[in-house]
Short mmCIF file of C-alpha atoms (C1' of nucleotides) in Angstrom, two decimals:
data_model
loop_
_atom_site.label_atom_id
_atom_site.label_comp_id
_atom_site.label_asym_id
_atom_site.label_seq_id
_atom_site.Cartn_x
_atom_site.Cartn_y
_atom_site.Cartn_z
CA MET A 1 9.49 139.84 109.71
CA PRO A 2 13.04 138.26 109.98
CA ILE A 3 13.02 134.44 110.71
CA ARG A 4 14.63 133.91 114.06
CA PRO A 5 15.92 130.38 114.59
CA ALA A 6 15.57 130.57 118.37
CA PRO A 7 18.18 128.02 119.07
CA ARG A 8 17.82 125.61 121.98
CA VAL A 9 20.18 125.90 124.61
CA ALA A 10 21.09 123.07 127.32
CA GLU A 11 18.98 122.69 130.49
CA PRO A 12 20.10 124.78 133.35
CA GLU A 13 22.88 123.05 135.25
CA VAL A 14 22.05 122.25 138.81
CA CYS A 15 23.32 125.11 140.99
CA SER A 16 26.05 123.46 142.70
CA PRO A 17 27.69 125.01 145.85
CA VAL A 18 31.04 126.59 145.20
CA THR A 19 34.17 124.81 146.37
CA CYS A 20 36.08 126.66 149.02
CA LYS A 21 38.87 127.10 146.54
CA ASP A 22 36.50 129.35 144.42
CA CYS A 23 35.23 131.21 147.29
CA GLY A 24 35.89 134.90 147.73
CA ILE A 25 36.75 134.47 151.39
CA TYR A 26 38.95 131.40 150.65
CA GLY A 27 42.08 133.64 151.15
CA LEU A 28 40.75 134.28 154.66
CA CYS A 29 39.93 130.64 155.38
CA ARG A 30 43.31 129.69 154.07
CA GLU A 31 45.23 132.22 156.12
CA VAL A 32 43.83 131.22 159.50
CA ASN A 33 44.46 127.53 158.57
CA GLY A 34 48.15 128.10 158.00
CA PRO A 35 50.75 126.04 159.85
CA ASP A 36 50.58 128.16 162.94
CA VAL A 37 47.07 129.14 163.06
CA ASP A 38 44.11 127.18 164.36
CA LEU A 39 40.80 126.18 162.74
CA ARG A 40 38.55 128.59 164.49
CA LEU A 41 37.59 130.86 161.67
CA LEU A 42 36.99 128.13 159.31
CA GLU A 43 34.85 126.24 161.94
CA THR A 44 33.01 129.37 162.88
CA ILE A 45 32.23 130.03 159.19
CA VAL A 46 31.30 126.51 158.46
CA ARG A 47 29.01 126.40 161.39
CA ASN A 48 27.26 129.56 160.45
CA ARG A 49 25.78 128.40 157.15
CA LYS A 50 22.38 130.05 156.49
CA LEU A 51 19.78 129.36 153.84
CA PHE A 52 17.73 132.30 152.25
CA LYS A 53 14.58 131.55 150.05
CA ARG A 54 14.00 133.63 147.05
CA GLY A 55 12.99 137.13 148.15
CA GLU A 56 14.31 136.91 151.61
CA LEU A 57 16.19 139.82 153.12
CA LEU A 58 19.66 139.64 154.40
CA TYR A 59 20.01 142.99 155.74
CA ARG A 60 18.50 146.56 155.38
CA VAL A 61 20.21 149.99 155.04
CA GLY A 62 21.19 151.44 158.42
CA GLU A 63 21.04 148.16 160.55
CA PRO A 64 24.03 147.66 162.54
CA LEU A 65 26.63 145.44 160.98
CA ARG A 66 26.36 141.99 162.36
CA ALA A 67 28.17 139.91 159.75
CA VAL A 68 29.51 139.56 156.22
CA TYR A 69 28.28 136.87 153.86
CA ALA A 70 30.04 134.60 151.46
CA ILE A 71 27.70 133.04 148.91
CA ARG A 72 28.14 129.23 148.61
CA SER A 73 25.32 128.67 146.23
CA GLY A 74 22.69 131.13 144.81
CA SER A 75 22.78 134.80 144.24
CA ILE A 76 21.68 138.04 145.90
CA LYS A 77 20.95 141.51 144.76
CA SER A 78 21.96 144.75 146.47
CA TYR A 79 20.03 147.83 146.00
CA VAL A 80 19.06 151.26 147.33
CA VAL A 81 15.93 153.06 147.63
CA THR A 82 14.80 156.73 147.40
CA ASN A 83 12.54 158.24 149.91
CA ASP A 84 9.68 158.26 147.36
CA GLY A 85 10.23 154.39 146.92
CA ARG A 86 12.36 154.21 143.61
CA VAL A 87 14.93 151.43 143.71
CA GLN A 88 18.17 151.30 142.09
CA ILE A 89 19.97 147.90 141.92
CA THR A 90 23.56 148.52 142.64
CA GLY A 91 25.01 145.06 142.28
CA PHE A 92 24.26 141.40 141.78
CA HIS A 93 26.36 138.95 143.79
CA ILE A 94 26.90 135.35 142.50
CA THR A 95 28.24 132.20 144.02
CA GLY A 96 31.52 132.52 145.59
CA GLU A 97 31.29 136.33 146.08
CA VAL A 98 31.46 138.20 149.45
CA LEU A 99 29.01 140.99 150.27
CA GLY A 100 28.50 143.19 153.25
CA LEU A 101 32.08 144.45 153.61
CA GLY A 102 31.16 147.96 152.65
CA ALA A 103 29.33 148.26 155.98
CA LEU A 104 32.78 147.84 157.86
CA VAL A 105 33.25 151.55 157.18
CA ALA A 106 30.22 152.94 158.96
CA ASN A 107 29.62 149.87 161.07
CA GLN A 108 26.30 149.68 159.49
CA TYR A 109 24.91 148.37 156.14
CA MET A 110 25.02 150.73 153.30
CA SER A 111 22.38 148.88 151.02
CA GLU A 112 19.79 146.23 151.23
CA ALA A 113 20.33 142.75 150.04
CA ARG A 114 17.85 140.08 149.05
CA ALA A 115 18.19 136.60 147.79
CA LEU A 116 17.46 136.21 144.05
CA GLU A 117 16.93 132.45 144.52
CA THR A 118 17.39 129.78 147.16
CA THR A 119 20.97 130.79 148.41
CA MET A 120 23.17 129.38 150.89
CA VAL A 121 25.64 131.68 152.45
CA CYS A 122 28.66 131.30 155.10
CA GLU A 123 27.91 134.06 157.59
CA VAL A 124 30.85 135.55 159.15
CA PRO A 125 30.13 137.41 162.27
CA VAL A 126 31.83 140.78 162.49
CA ASP A 127 33.59 140.15 165.76
CA VAL A 128 35.06 136.93 164.46
CA LEU A 129 36.29 138.73 161.34
CA GLU A 130 37.74 141.68 163.40
CA ALA A 131 39.53 139.43 165.86
CA TYR A 132 41.18 137.47 163.01
CA SER A 133 42.10 140.61 161.05
CA VAL A 134 44.15 141.75 164.06
CA GLU A 135 45.73 138.20 164.39
CA VAL A 136 46.30 137.56 160.90
CA PRO A 137 47.40 140.54 158.82
CA SER A 138 46.64 139.16 155.32
CA ILE A 139 43.13 138.84 156.29
CA ARG A 140 43.07 142.64 156.52
CA GLN A 141 44.60 142.87 153.06
CA GLN A 142 41.99 140.42 151.66
CA MET A 143 39.18 142.33 153.04
CA LEU A 144 40.61 145.70 151.68
CA LYS A 145 41.00 144.03 148.22
CA ILE A 146 37.26 143.16 148.24
CA MET A 147 36.26 146.69 149.45
CA SER A 148 38.33 148.31 146.79
CA GLN A 149 36.68 146.07 144.16
CA GLU A 150 33.26 147.28 145.40
CA ILE A 151 34.34 151.00 144.71
CA LEU A 152 35.60 150.09 141.26
CA ASP A 153 32.43 148.33 140.52
CA ASN A 154 30.24 151.29 141.75
CA GLN A 155 32.34 153.64 139.57
CA GLU A 156 31.95 151.28 136.52
CA LEU A 157 28.22 151.29 137.12
CA MET A 158 28.20 155.10 137.27
CA LEU A 159 30.04 155.31 133.92
CA LEU A 160 27.67 152.71 132.38
CA LEU A 161 24.61 154.54 133.59
CA GLY A 162 25.87 157.99 132.62
CA LYS A 163 27.63 157.35 129.27
CA LYS A 164 26.71 154.12 127.69
CA ASN A 165 23.67 153.19 125.28
CA SER A 166 21.38 150.17 125.69
CA ASP A 167 23.51 147.77 123.51
CA GLU A 168 26.69 148.69 125.42
CA ARG A 169 24.95 148.23 128.85
CA LEU A 170 23.61 144.74 128.07
CA ALA A 171 26.82 143.55 126.54
CA THR A 172 28.89 145.09 129.37
CA PHE A 173 26.59 143.31 131.92
CA LEU A 174 26.67 139.98 130.21
CA LEU A 175 30.64 140.08 129.76
CA SER A 176 31.06 141.07 133.51
CA LEU A 177 28.84 138.19 134.51
CA SER A 178 30.90 135.81 132.16
CA ARG A 179 34.11 136.96 133.66
CA ARG A 180 32.79 136.36 137.09
CA PHE A 181 31.56 132.92 136.49
CA GLN A 182 34.82 132.07 134.81
CA ARG A 183 36.68 133.21 138.01
CA ARG A 184 34.67 130.90 140.00
CA SER A 185 35.12 127.97 137.78
CA TYR A 186 32.01 127.97 135.93
CA SER A 187 31.41 128.26 132.31
CA PRO A 188 32.01 131.71 130.98
CA THR A 189 29.89 131.08 127.92
CA GLN A 190 26.85 129.47 129.14
CA PHE A 191 25.03 130.45 132.30
CA ASN A 192 21.88 130.87 134.10
CA LEU A 193 20.66 134.51 134.91
CA SER A 194 19.04 134.35 138.33
CA MET A 195 17.59 137.79 138.00
CA SER A 196 14.42 138.83 136.04
CA ARG A 197 14.56 141.04 132.92
CA SER A 198 12.97 143.62 135.23
CA ASP A 199 15.84 143.45 137.59
CA ILE A 200 18.47 143.60 134.80
CA GLY A 201 16.61 146.87 133.36
CA ASN A 202 16.71 148.42 136.75
CA TYR A 203 20.24 147.72 137.40
CA LEU A 204 21.25 148.78 133.90
CA GLY A 205 18.96 152.07 133.86
CA MET A 206 16.64 150.79 131.08
CA ALA A 207 13.22 149.49 130.57
CA GLU A 208 12.49 145.98 130.84
CA GLU A 209 11.04 145.92 127.39
CA THR A 210 14.37 147.45 126.12
CA VAL A 211 16.13 144.72 127.80
CA CYS A 212 14.08 141.96 125.96
CA ARG A 213 14.50 143.89 122.65
CA VAL A 214 18.25 144.09 122.79
CA PHE A 215 18.52 140.26 123.93
CA THR A 216 16.30 139.45 120.73
CA ARG A 217 18.57 141.75 118.55
CA PHE A 218 21.70 140.37 119.91
CA GLN A 219 20.10 136.77 119.22
CA ASP A 220 19.17 137.74 115.62
CA ASP A 221 22.67 138.96 115.11
CA GLY A 222 24.28 135.60 116.31
CA LEU A 223 25.97 137.08 119.23
CA LEU A 224 24.17 134.90 121.78
CA ALA A 225 21.38 132.44 122.33
CA THR A 226 18.71 132.70 125.04
CA GLU A 227 15.86 130.81 126.19
CA ARG A 228 14.25 132.72 129.07
CA ARG A 229 17.00 132.92 131.70
CA GLN A 230 19.56 130.48 130.15
CA VAL A 231 22.01 132.34 127.99
CA LYS A 232 24.86 131.07 125.71
CA LEU A 233 27.33 133.67 124.41
CA LEU A 234 28.18 132.80 120.84
CA ASP A 235 30.60 135.54 119.91
CA GLN A 236 32.40 137.30 122.75
CA ASP A 237 34.79 139.20 120.56
CA ARG A 238 31.81 140.89 119.01
CA LEU A 239 30.13 141.47 122.36
CA LYS A 240 33.48 142.96 123.56
CA SER A 241 33.59 145.44 120.67
CA ILE A 242 29.92 146.31 121.33
CA ALA A 243 30.58 146.87 125.04
CA ARG A 244 33.85 148.62 124.13
CA ILE A 245 35.79 146.80 126.58
CA MET B 1 8.17 183.83 122.64
CA PRO B 2 7.88 184.33 126.50
CA ILE B 3 9.44 187.27 127.71
CA ARG B 4 12.10 186.35 130.25
CA PRO B 5 13.09 189.00 132.87
CA ALA B 6 16.67 187.69 133.12
CA PRO B 7 17.04 189.06 136.74
CA ARG B 8 20.34 190.43 137.72
CA VAL B 9 22.15 188.80 140.61
CA ALA B 10 24.97 190.05 142.78
CA GLU B 11 28.58 189.76 141.59
CA PRO B 12 30.49 186.86 142.68
CA GLU B 13 31.80 187.04 146.20
CA VAL B 14 35.49 186.81 146.52
CA CYS B 15 36.29 183.11 147.06
CA SER B 16 37.53 183.40 150.62
CA PRO B 17 39.37 180.45 152.24
CA VAL B 18 37.23 178.38 154.74
CA THR B 19 38.07 178.61 158.38
CA CYS B 20 39.34 175.62 160.19
CA LYS B 21 36.10 175.37 161.96
CA ASP B 22 34.28 174.71 158.61
CA CYS B 23 36.94 172.47 157.34
CA GLY B 24 36.13 168.77 156.89
CA ILE B 25 39.29 167.75 158.72
CA TYR B 26 38.63 170.07 161.62
CA GLY B 27 37.55 167.18 163.64
CA LEU B 28 41.17 165.67 163.09
CA CYS B 29 43.09 168.99 163.72
CA ARG B 30 40.92 169.62 166.88
CA GLU B 31 41.44 166.13 168.09
CA VAL B 32 45.32 166.33 168.04
CA ASN B 33 45.15 169.66 169.59
CA GLY B 34 43.31 168.54 172.72
CA PRO B 35 44.69 168.95 176.13
CA ASP B 36 46.95 165.89 176.05
CA VAL B 37 48.31 166.08 172.57
CA ASP B 38 50.76 168.24 170.81
CA LEU B 39 50.40 170.31 167.78
CA ARG B 40 52.29 168.17 165.25
CA LEU B 41 49.38 167.20 162.84
CA LEU B 42 48.15 170.62 162.64
CA GLU B 43 51.60 171.88 162.07
CA THR B 44 52.33 169.40 159.42
CA ILE B 45 49.12 170.18 157.76
CA VAL B 46 49.59 173.83 157.80
CA ARG B 47 53.03 173.66 156.42
CA ASN B 48 51.69 171.38 153.60
CA ARG B 49 49.57 173.88 152.02
CA LYS B 50 49.61 173.62 148.15
CA LEU B 51 48.28 175.65 145.36
CA PHE B 52 46.71 174.23 142.21
CA LYS B 53 45.70 176.16 139.28
CA ARG B 54 42.70 175.57 137.17
CA GLY B 55 43.04 172.21 135.24
CA GLU B 56 45.90 171.05 137.20
CA LEU B 57 45.88 167.42 138.35
CA LEU B 58 46.03 166.30 141.97
CA TYR B 59 46.24 162.78 141.44
CA ARG B 60 45.65 159.95 138.81
CA VAL B 61 43.84 156.60 139.20
CA GLY B 62 46.24 153.93 140.17
CA GLU B 63 48.93 156.23 141.50
CA PRO B 64 50.17 155.11 145.03
CA LEU B 65 48.50 156.97 147.82
CA ARG B 66 50.59 159.84 149.03
CA ALA B 67 48.30 162.11 150.85
CA VAL B 68 44.74 163.18 151.29
CA TYR B 69 43.58 166.74 150.48
CA ALA B 70 41.38 169.21 152.50
CA ILE B 71 40.28 172.11 150.28
CA ARG B 72 40.94 175.39 151.85
CA SER B 73 39.57 177.59 148.85
CA GLY B 74 38.41 176.64 145.49
CA SER B 75 36.94 173.47 144.07
CA ILE B 76 37.90 170.07 142.50
CA LYS B 77 36.30 167.42 140.15
CA SER B 78 36.77 163.68 140.56
CA TYR B 79 36.25 161.58 137.48
CA VAL B 80 36.98 158.18 136.09
CA VAL B 81 37.76 157.33 132.42
CA THR B 82 36.86 154.33 130.17
CA ASN B 83 39.53 152.69 128.21
CA ASP B 84 38.03 154.38 124.97
CA GLY B 85 38.32 157.72 126.58
CA ARG B 86 34.82 158.58 127.70
CA VAL B 87 34.82 160.40 131.01
CA GLN B 88 32.40 160.18 133.88
CA ILE B 89 32.68 162.84 136.63
CA THR B 90 32.01 161.19 139.81
CA GLY B 91 31.97 164.21 142.21
CA PHE B 92 32.62 167.80 142.72
CA HIS B 93 34.42 168.97 145.91
CA ILE B 94 34.15 172.31 147.36
CA THR B 95 35.78 174.46 150.00
CA GLY B 96 36.08 172.73 153.37
CA GLU B 97 35.75 169.11 152.00
CA VAL B 98 38.21 166.38 152.12
CA LEU B 99 39.22 164.13 149.10
CA GLY B 100 41.37 161.12 148.53
CA LEU B 101 40.41 159.00 151.49
CA GLY B 102 38.90 156.38 149.24
CA ALA B 103 42.50 155.57 148.31
CA LEU B 104 43.15 154.36 151.79
CA VAL B 105 41.38 151.03 151.06
CA ALA B 106 43.60 149.96 148.09
CA ASN B 107 46.52 152.17 149.15
CA GLN B 108 46.17 153.82 145.59
CA TYR B 109 43.71 156.66 144.21
CA MET B 110 40.56 155.29 142.85
CA SER B 111 39.94 158.23 140.60
CA GLU B 112 41.46 161.26 138.90
CA ALA B 113 41.17 164.68 140.56
CA ARG B 114 41.56 167.97 138.91
CA ALA B 115 41.31 171.54 140.08
CA LEU B 116 38.21 173.43 138.64
CA GLU B 117 39.76 176.79 139.50
CA THR B 118 42.76 178.23 141.45
CA THR B 119 42.46 175.83 144.65
CA MET B 120 44.38 175.93 148.00
CA VAL B 121 44.58 172.68 149.67
CA CYS B 122 45.95 171.36 152.98
CA GLU B 123 48.01 168.18 151.91
CA VAL B 124 47.91 165.52 154.73
CA PRO B 125 50.75 162.90 154.03
CA VAL B 126 49.23 159.45 154.47
CA ASP B 127 52.10 158.44 157.00
CA VAL B 128 51.11 161.42 159.10
CA LEU B 129 47.41 160.55 159.02
CA GLU B 130 48.04 156.77 159.74
CA ALA B 131 50.45 157.62 162.81
CA TYR B 132 47.77 159.82 164.24
CA SER B 133 44.94 157.68 163.56
CA VAL B 134 46.65 155.15 165.81
CA GLU B 135 47.49 157.58 168.61
CA VAL B 136 44.12 159.28 168.45
CA PRO B 137 41.18 156.88 168.01
CA SER B 138 38.66 159.47 167.06
CA ILE B 139 40.62 160.50 164.03
CA ARG B 140 39.92 157.05 162.69
CA GLN B 141 36.30 157.61 163.39
CA GLN B 142 36.20 161.03 161.55
CA MET B 143 38.12 159.27 158.61
CA LEU B 144 35.49 156.47 158.46
CA LYS B 145 32.66 158.96 158.61
CA ILE B 146 34.09 160.79 155.46
CA MET B 147 34.65 157.60 153.75
CA SER B 148 31.10 156.32 154.33
CA GLN B 149 29.66 159.46 153.06
CA GLU B 150 31.63 158.97 149.86
CA ILE B 151 29.93 155.55 149.49
CA LEU B 152 26.54 157.11 150.02
CA ASP B 153 27.34 159.91 147.57
CA ASN B 154 28.16 157.33 144.95
CA GLN B 155 25.02 155.32 145.56
CA GLU B 156 23.05 158.71 145.38
CA LEU B 157 24.55 159.48 142.03
CA MET B 158 23.74 155.85 140.75
CA LEU B 159 20.17 156.44 141.70
CA LEU B 160 20.07 159.81 140.02
CA LEU B 161 21.82 158.49 136.80
CA GLY B 162 19.67 155.35 136.66
CA LYS B 163 16.15 156.68 137.78
CA LYS B 164 15.68 160.37 137.55
CA ASN B 165 14.69 162.75 134.66
CA SER B 166 16.62 165.99 133.65
CA ASP B 167 14.48 168.22 136.02
CA GLU B 168 15.09 166.08 138.91
CA ARG B 169 18.61 165.80 138.25
CA LEU B 170 19.47 169.46 138.16
CA ALA B 171 17.38 170.34 141.08
CA THR B 172 18.98 167.48 143.11
CA PHE B 173 22.46 168.66 142.11
CA LEU B 174 21.59 172.33 143.11
CA LEU B 175 20.09 171.42 146.34
CA SER B 176 23.04 169.20 147.12
CA LEU B 177 25.47 172.01 146.55
CA SER B 178 23.25 174.36 148.41
CA ARG B 179 23.38 172.15 151.59
CA ARG B 180 26.98 171.62 151.34
CA PHE B 181 27.70 175.46 151.07
CA GLN B 182 25.44 175.95 154.05
CA ARG B 183 27.51 173.37 156.16
CA ARG B 184 30.58 175.18 155.54
CA SER B 185 28.95 178.50 156.47
CA TYR B 186 28.32 179.95 152.85
CA SER B 187 25.07 181.22 151.61
CA PRO B 188 22.81 178.09 150.63
CA THR B 189 20.85 180.28 148.23
CA GLN B 190 23.37 182.24 146.46
CA PHE B 191 26.67 180.80 145.16
CA ASN B 192 29.11 180.44 142.35
CA LEU B 193 29.30 177.31 140.31
CA SER B 194 33.09 176.68 139.57
CA MET B 195 32.13 173.87 136.95
CA SER B 196 31.09 174.54 133.38
CA ARG B 197 27.73 173.54 131.90
CA SER B 198 29.60 170.80 130.20
CA ASP B 199 30.93 169.37 133.47
CA ILE B 200 27.48 169.45 135.10
CA GLY B 201 25.93 167.51 132.09
CA ASN B 202 28.76 165.03 132.22
CA TYR B 203 28.19 164.54 136.05
CA LEU B 204 24.49 164.44 135.61
CA GLY B 205 24.47 162.13 132.55
CA MET B 206 22.73 164.71 130.22
CA ALA B 207 23.92 167.02 127.33
CA GLU B 208 25.30 170.29 128.03
CA GLU B 209 22.39 171.89 126.00
CA THR B 210 19.88 170.21 128.03
CA VAL B 211 21.56 171.57 131.30
CA CYS B 212 21.21 174.91 129.76
CA ARG B 213 17.61 174.45 128.88
CA VAL B 214 16.64 173.19 132.31
CA PHE B 215 18.43 176.25 133.82
CA THR B 216 16.45 178.53 131.54
CA ARG B 217 13.06 176.80 132.48
CA PHE B 218 13.71 176.96 136.18
CA GLN B 219 14.40 180.61 135.71
CA ASP B 220 11.34 181.32 133.74
CA ASP B 221 9.32 179.43 136.38
CA GLY B 222 10.92 181.67 139.23
CA LEU B 223 12.74 178.83 140.73
CA LEU B 224 16.00 180.37 140.48
CA ALA B 225 18.07 183.35 138.83
CA THR B 226 21.22 182.54 136.93
CA GLU B 227 23.69 184.61 135.30
CA ARG B 228 26.33 182.52 133.83
CA ARG B 229 27.83 180.72 136.86
CA GLN B 230 26.32 182.72 139.47
CA VAL B 231 23.18 181.09 140.94
CA LYS B 232 20.56 182.39 143.19
CA LEU B 233 17.95 179.89 144.42
CA LEU B 234 14.55 181.64 144.83
CA ASP B 235 12.23 178.86 145.78
CA GLN B 236 13.96 176.03 147.53
CA ASP B 237 10.69 174.25 148.51
CA ARG B 238 9.54 173.87 144.89
CA LEU B 239 13.07 172.82 143.93
CA LYS B 240 12.78 170.12 146.59
CA SER B 241 9.54 168.82 145.32
CA ILE B 242 11.00 168.74 141.80
CA ALA B 243 14.11 166.83 142.98
CA ARG B 244 11.68 164.67 145.10
CA ILE B 245 13.70 165.06 148.26
"C1'" DG C 1 -5.52 119.17 137.04
"C1'" DA C 2 -7.55 123.86 137.00
"C1'" DC C 3 -6.72 128.36 138.13
"C1'" DT C 4 -3.99 132.32 138.93
"C1'" DT C 5 0.12 135.09 138.87
"C1'" DT C 6 4.42 136.14 137.04
"C1'" DC C 7 7.51 136.76 133.44
"C1'" DA C 8 9.21 137.36 128.87
"C1'" DC C 9 8.34 139.03 124.59
"C1'" DT C 10 6.42 141.91 120.66
"C1'" DG C 11 4.18 145.70 118.10
"C1'" DA C 12 2.40 150.51 117.90
"C1'" DC C 13 3.13 154.87 119.35
"C1'" DT C 14 5.05 158.72 121.89
"C1'" DT C 15 8.47 161.48 123.96
"C1'" DA C 16 12.43 163.19 126.53
"C1'" DG C 17 16.45 164.45 125.40
"C1'" DA C 18 20.32 164.16 121.99
"C1'" DT C 19 22.32 166.06 118.05
"C1'" DC C 20 23.32 169.71 114.75
"C1'" DA C 21 23.88 174.41 113.83
"C1'" DA C 22 24.14 179.01 114.71
"C1'" DC C 23 24.90 183.03 117.61
"C1'" DC C 24 26.40 186.07 121.10
"C1'" DA C 25 29.14 187.47 125.21
"C1'" DA C 26 32.95 187.10 127.90
"C1'" DA C 27 37.79 185.93 128.45
"C1'" DC C 28 42.07 185.73 126.63
"C1'" DA C 29 46.20 186.56 123.63
"C1'" DG C 30 48.96 189.37 121.02
"C1'" DC D 1 42.73 197.62 121.39
"C1'" DT D 2 41.61 193.75 117.99
"C1'" DG D 3 41.44 189.28 116.70
"C1'" DT D 4 40.52 184.58 118.57
"C1'" DT D 5 39.01 181.19 121.39
"C1'" DT D 6 35.96 179.35 124.89
"C1'" DG D 7 31.46 179.02 127.11
"C1'" DG D 8 26.56 179.56 127.55
"C1'" DT D 9 22.21 179.95 125.09
"C1'" DT D 10 18.61 178.97 121.78
"C1'" DG D 11 16.12 176.69 117.66
"C1'" DA D 12 15.24 173.09 114.63
"C1'" DT D 13 15.40 168.22 113.96
"C1'" DC D 14 16.03 163.46 114.84
"C1'" DT D 15 16.03 159.21 117.37
"C1'" DA D 16 16.86 156.04 121.18
"C1'" DA D 17 14.33 154.45 124.36
"C1'" DG D 18 10.20 154.86 127.12
"C1'" DT D 19 5.30 153.69 127.50
"C1'" DC D 20 1.06 151.26 126.51
"C1'" DA D 21 -1.19 147.33 125.33
"C1'" DG D 22 -1.72 142.54 124.37
"C1'" DT D 23 -0.17 137.58 123.93
"C1'" DG D 24 1.64 133.32 125.19
"C1'" DA D 25 4.45 130.52 128.17
"C1'" DA D 26 6.10 129.05 132.56
"C1'" DA D 27 5.54 128.58 137.42
"C1'" DG D 28 3.17 128.43 141.46
"C1'" DT D 29 -1.27 127.45 144.19
"C1'" DC D 30 -5.38 125.35 145.65
#
DNA sequence: GACTTTCACTGACTTAGATCAACCAAACAG
DNA sequence: CTGTTTGGTTGATCTAAGTCAGTGAAAGTC
């Protein structure tokens, strides 16, 4: 049996709320706060803060679109369900990201969304969003950009599920999270996973046990250090070559 | 070795073009041909027929959106490619279906599309489409409906790739094709597969050989009859229970 | 603080499906 | 018409990852 050092990593940092600058709808807020526009959107958004506890539902598939959500702090999972009850997680959303925009197409939510931990969101009612997307053209642009990123993310997940092995899947997952934390001004090398091993396995199409084993092997190989949900990436280059990014 | 009867199936029917009534953009054509609108859209569409031979490319990922396509006859595959060259087919499109609408979000194509056989399409230039979607509100509705179906199809594929075994995958695939042929007024029980076993395997995330083996087993079990690309579904109920639909 | 539940991890074993290799039939090219 | 290529099928073998079972640690709960 190989000796594994099981290196300690720092305590989880307090989950601080994102600044508006790092928020996915900052573009929207900034636009309506330009020289010639009033503060109504920002005010509406700021007034509509909502808190979801771990496990609470934001919306269900098929429900009429009420609002889209920007995550100020915390994290959320999106998933779809078969008629025989099997679940496929289709995305994790972290602080600063926006979800629910896919619902704009059909005017109803296309998936279910559930908080992974205590999560504070800015709720943007759809009528407010639509009114402003008419008044301020670049809001429309911003929304389309987020929606097209959603399509690309889905395609990337299809590729991962259809064509990658377990090592590639987990490496891809960790590097994607890393990149997204960096974009929101968090550390790209050290972060806390708010989802369970089981959720990761579900998302990546592998068994929970396999997720654990790959984590352990990556740790043995000096690629990263983990302690439960705290992760420290030690060799991003090698992870990239494993993920084939 | 079990004796397999290898039942004969009828010759492939001639691939006849879809009637406008069965076409995915019929709603659009009909709208602009209502009592108070002129014939410009239909004329534009009918004038812009294009023929693609097997293997020819309709568009590449990243190319600026020029037009969307309605298939009059033939079939097309959409796919995405990793930077190391692996391919994941994300959809097959048959006669009567519309493709390219996903590109409206980012104003550029999100995947590559290639003809599986000699394929006749109605090309709808994006400026024509946009002009009419302003004039005729229900065209916008029709487009949104097709786009939301695309999102749902992607989610279904993620679920299939992440959570289903080989039998479920192939049964799901065949029943999905069957339903779509039926919608376009073709036989739901007997049809021609325009894609190779290798393409089916790629789409469903399984090896070509596994696709063959499952076809053979389904045939042995009396669920269907195949001869190369010609398929006859013999027991849709049992297929449904396998697919868990 | 004791009890229960949940979660992460590990080992032993099994298996679905991949890979490798070969063959045949149809389609195609000259 | 003949040689060549492509696509579909099958058998033999291998292996990556799933399943089952058990343990310990952490996090809730009363």
